CSV table of C-alpha atoms in Angstrom, one decimal:
chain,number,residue,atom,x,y,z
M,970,UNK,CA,0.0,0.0,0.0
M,971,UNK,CA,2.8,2.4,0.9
M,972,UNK,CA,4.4,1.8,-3.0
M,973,UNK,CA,1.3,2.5,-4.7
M,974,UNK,CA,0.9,5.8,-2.5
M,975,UNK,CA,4.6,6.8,-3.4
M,976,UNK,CA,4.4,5.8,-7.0
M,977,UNK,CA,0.9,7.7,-7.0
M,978,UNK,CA,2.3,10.9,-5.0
M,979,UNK,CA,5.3,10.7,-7.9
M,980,UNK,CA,2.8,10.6,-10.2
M,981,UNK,CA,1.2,13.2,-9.7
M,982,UNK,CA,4.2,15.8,-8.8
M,983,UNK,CA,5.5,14.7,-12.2
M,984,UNK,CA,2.4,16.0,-14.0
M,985,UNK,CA,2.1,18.9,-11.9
M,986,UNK,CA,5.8,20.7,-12.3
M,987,UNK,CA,7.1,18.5,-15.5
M,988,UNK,CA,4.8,17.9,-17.9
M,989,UNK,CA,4.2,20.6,-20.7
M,990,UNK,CA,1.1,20.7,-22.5
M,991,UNK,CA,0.4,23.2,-25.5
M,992,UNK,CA,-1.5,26.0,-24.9
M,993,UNK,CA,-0.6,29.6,-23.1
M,994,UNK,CA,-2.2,32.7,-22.4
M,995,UNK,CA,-0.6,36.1,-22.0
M,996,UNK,CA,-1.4,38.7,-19.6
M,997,UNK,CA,-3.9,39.7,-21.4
M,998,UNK,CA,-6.1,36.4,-21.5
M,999,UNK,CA,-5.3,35.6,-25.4
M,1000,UNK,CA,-4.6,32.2,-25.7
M,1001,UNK,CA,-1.7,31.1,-27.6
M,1002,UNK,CA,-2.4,27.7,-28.6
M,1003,UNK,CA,1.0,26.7,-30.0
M,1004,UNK,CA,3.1,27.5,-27.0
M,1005,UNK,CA,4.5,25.9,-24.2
M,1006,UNK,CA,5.8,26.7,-20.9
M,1007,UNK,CA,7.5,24.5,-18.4
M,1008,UNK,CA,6.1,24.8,-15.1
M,1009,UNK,CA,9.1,24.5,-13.2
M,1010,UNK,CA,9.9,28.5,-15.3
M,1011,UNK,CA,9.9,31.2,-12.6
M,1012,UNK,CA,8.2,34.3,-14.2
M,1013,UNK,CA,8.5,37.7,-12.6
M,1014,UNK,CA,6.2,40.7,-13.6
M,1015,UNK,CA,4.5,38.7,-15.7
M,1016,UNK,CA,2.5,41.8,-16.7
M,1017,UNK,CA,5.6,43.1,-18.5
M,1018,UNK,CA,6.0,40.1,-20.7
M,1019,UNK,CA,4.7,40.2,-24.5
M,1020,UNK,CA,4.7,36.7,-25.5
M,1021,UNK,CA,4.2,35.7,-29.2
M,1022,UNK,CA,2.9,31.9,-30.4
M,1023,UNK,CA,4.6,28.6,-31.0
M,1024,UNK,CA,6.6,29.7,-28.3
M,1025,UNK,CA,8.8,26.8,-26.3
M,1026,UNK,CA,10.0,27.5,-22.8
M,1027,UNK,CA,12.1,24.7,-21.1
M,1028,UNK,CA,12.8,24.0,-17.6
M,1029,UNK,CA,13.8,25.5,-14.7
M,1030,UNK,CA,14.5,29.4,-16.7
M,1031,UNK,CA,14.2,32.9,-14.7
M,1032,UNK,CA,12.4,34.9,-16.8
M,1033,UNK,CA,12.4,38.6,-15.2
M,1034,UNK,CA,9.8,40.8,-17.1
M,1035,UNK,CA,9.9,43.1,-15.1
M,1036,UNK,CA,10.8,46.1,-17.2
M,1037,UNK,CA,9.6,44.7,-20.1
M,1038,UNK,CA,10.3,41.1,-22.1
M,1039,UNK,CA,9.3,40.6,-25.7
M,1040,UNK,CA,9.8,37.0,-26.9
M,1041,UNK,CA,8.6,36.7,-30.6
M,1042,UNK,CA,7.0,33.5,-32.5
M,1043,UNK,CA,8.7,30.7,-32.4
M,1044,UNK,CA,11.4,31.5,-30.2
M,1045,UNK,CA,12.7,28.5,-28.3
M,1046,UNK,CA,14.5,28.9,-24.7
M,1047,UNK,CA,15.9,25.5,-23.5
M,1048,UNK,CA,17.0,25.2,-19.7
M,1049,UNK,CA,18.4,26.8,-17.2
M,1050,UNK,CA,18.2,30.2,-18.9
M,1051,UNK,CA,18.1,33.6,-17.0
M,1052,UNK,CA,16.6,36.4,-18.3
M,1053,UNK,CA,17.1,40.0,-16.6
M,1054,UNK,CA,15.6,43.4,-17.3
M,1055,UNK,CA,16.9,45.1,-14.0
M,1056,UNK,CA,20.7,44.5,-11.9
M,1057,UNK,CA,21.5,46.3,-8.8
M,1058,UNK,CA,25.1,44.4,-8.6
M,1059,UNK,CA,26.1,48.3,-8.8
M,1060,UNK,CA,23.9,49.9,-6.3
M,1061,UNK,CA,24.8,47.7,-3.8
M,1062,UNK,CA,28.5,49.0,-3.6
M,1063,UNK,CA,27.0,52.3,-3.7
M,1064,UNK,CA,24.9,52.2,-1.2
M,1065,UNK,CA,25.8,49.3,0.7
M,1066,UNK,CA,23.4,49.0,3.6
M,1067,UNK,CA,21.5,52.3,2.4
M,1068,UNK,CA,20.4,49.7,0.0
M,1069,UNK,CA,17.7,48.0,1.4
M,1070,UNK,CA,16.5,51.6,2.6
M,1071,UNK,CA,17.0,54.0,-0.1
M,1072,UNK,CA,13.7,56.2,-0.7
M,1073,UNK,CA,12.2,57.2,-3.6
M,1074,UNK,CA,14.1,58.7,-6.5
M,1075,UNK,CA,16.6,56.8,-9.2
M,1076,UNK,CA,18.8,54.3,-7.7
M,1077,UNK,CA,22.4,55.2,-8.4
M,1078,UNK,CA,24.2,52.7,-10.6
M,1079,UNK,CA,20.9,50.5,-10.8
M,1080,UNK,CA,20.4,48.8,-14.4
M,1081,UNK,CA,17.4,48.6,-16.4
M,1082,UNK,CA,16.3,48.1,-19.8
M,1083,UNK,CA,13.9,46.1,-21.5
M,1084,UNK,CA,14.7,42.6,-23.2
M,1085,UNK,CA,13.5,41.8,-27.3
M,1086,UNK,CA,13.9,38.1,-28.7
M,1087,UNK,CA,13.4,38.0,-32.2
M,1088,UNK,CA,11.0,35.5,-34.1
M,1089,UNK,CA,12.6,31.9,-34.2
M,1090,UNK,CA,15.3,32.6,-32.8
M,1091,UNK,CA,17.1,29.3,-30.2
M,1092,UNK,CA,18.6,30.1,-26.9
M,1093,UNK,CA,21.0,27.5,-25.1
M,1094,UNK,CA,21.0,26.1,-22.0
M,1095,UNK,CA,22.8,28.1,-19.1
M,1096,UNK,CA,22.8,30.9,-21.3
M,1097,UNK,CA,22.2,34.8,-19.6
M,1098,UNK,CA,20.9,37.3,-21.5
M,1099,UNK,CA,21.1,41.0,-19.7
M,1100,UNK,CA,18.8,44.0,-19.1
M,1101,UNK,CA,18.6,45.9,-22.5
M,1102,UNK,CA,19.4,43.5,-25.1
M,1103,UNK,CA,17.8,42.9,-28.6
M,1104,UNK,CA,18.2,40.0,-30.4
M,1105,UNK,CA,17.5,40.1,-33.6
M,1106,UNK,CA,15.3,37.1,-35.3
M,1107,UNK,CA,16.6,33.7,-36.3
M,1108,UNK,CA,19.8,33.9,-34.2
M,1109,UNK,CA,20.9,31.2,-32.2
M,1110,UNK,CA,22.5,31.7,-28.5
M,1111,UNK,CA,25.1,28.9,-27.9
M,1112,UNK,CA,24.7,27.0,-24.8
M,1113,UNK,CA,26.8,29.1,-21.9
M,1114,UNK,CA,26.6,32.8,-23.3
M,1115,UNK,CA,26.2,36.0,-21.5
M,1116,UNK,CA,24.2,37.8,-24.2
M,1117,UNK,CA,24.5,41.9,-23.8
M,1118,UNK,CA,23.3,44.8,-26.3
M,1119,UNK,CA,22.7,44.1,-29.7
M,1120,UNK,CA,22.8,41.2,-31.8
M,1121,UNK,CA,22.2,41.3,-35.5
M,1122,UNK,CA,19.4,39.0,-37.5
M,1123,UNK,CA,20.5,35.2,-38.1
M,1124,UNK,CA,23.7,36.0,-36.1
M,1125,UNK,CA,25.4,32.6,-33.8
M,1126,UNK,CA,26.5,33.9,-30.6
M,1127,UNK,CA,28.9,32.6,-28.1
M,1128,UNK,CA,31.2,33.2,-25.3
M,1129,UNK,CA,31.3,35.1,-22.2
M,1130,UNK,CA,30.6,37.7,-22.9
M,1131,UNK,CA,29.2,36.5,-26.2
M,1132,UNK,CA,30.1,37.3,-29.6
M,1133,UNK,CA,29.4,36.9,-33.5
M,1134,UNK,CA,30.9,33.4,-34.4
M,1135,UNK,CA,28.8,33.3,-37.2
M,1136,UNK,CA,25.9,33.2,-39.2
M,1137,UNK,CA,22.9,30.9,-39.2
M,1138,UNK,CA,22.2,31.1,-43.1
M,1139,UNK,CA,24.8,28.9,-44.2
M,1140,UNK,CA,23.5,25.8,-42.2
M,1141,UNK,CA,20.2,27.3,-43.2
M,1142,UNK,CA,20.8,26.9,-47.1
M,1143,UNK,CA,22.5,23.9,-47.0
M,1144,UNK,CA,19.4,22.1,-45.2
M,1145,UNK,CA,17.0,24.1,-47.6
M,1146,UNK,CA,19.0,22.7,-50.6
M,1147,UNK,CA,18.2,19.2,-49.4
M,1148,UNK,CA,15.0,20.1,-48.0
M,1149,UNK,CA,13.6,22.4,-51.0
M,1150,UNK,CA,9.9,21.4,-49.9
M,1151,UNK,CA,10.1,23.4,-46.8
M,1152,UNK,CA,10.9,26.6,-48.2
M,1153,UNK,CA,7.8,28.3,-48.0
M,1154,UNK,CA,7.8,27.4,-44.2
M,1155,UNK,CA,11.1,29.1,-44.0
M,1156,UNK,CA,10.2,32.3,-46.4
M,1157,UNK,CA,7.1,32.5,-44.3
M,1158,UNK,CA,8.8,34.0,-41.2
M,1159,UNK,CA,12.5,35.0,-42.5
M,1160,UNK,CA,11.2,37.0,-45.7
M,1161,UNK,CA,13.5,35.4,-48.1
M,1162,UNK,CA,15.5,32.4,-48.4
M,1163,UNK,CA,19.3,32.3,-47.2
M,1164,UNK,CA,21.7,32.5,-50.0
M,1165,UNK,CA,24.2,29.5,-50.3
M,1166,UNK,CA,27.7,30.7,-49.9
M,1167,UNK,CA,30.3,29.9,-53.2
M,1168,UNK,CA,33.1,27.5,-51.4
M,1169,UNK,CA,36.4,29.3,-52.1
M,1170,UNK,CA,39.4,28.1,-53.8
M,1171,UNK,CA,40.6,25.8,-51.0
M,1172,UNK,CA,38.0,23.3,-51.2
């Protein structure tokens, strides 16, 4: 009787913080029928987040919304992603224990700035992207990247602090090539299709 109750109490924590099922509504009470969230995905200021569909949200992310989070359709965020729009590992030094106290007014050294992640765009595992960044759409975050500023359309990102290893299209046109009936899918969102590159004299 006591393995049955176990197995059952597993059971059931298992489809309460694991399982995923499609279907998502923002804020606003719009459903989003093609996205998924993980439950175990903390979400602060939710009321700040503008969330697109066929959205996938892995498990066990911070998502910090609070000064404003855009994630466009068809972005995918594995696991253990953090998210920030706001970091007061400045103020703190500043004020020290006037921290905890300060009143009303700007917070010196205190860093805000809203987050945008482009349309289809893939973000690794145990990656961090930081308050006031825009990523562009179809760009892929390599696992372990501390994402700041601005990164371009289609761009591959890696390295603490992260930085332009490449470029997205040229997997992209190679697959396309072998794939041709999916490029309609692929126009759909991008605009047009990716342009192989002409191999160079070395082979």
């Amino acid at each position: 009787m006591k393995a049955w109750l176990n197995r059952a109490r597993r059971r059931i924590w298992q489809a309460l913080m694991y399982r995923m099922v499609f279907g998502e509504r923002t804020p606003g009470g719009v459903l989003l029928a093609h996205t998924r969230i993980a439950p175990s995905t903390c979400i602060e200021g939710e009321e700040g987040l503008q969330l697109a569909d066929h959205v996938f949200i892995g498990q066990f992310n911070f998502l910090d919304a609070g000064a404003g989070l855009t994630i466009g359709e068809g972005v995918q965020i594995t696991n253990f992603v953090s998210i920030v729009t706001h970091s007061s590992h400045r103020s703190i030094r500043l004020l020290g224990r006037g921290y905890a106290t300060h009143a009303g007014g700007e917070v010196p050294g205190y860093v805000k700035g809203a987050v945008h992640i482009g349309a289809y765009t893939f973000v690794g595992p145990h990656s961090l992207i930081e308050a006031g960044t825009r990523i562009g759409r179809g760009a892929l975050i390599c696992a372990y990247s501390q994402v700041r500023g601005e990164v371009p359309d289609f761009a591959v990102m890696a390295g603490t602090p992260a930085r332009q290893v490449g470029d997205v299209r040229t997997a992209d046109a190679a697959l396309l090539a072998q794939h041709p009936e999916w490029a309609e899918h692929y126009r759909a969102w991008a605009g047009e299709l990716p342009q192989a590159t002409e191999p160079d004299a070395h082979g």
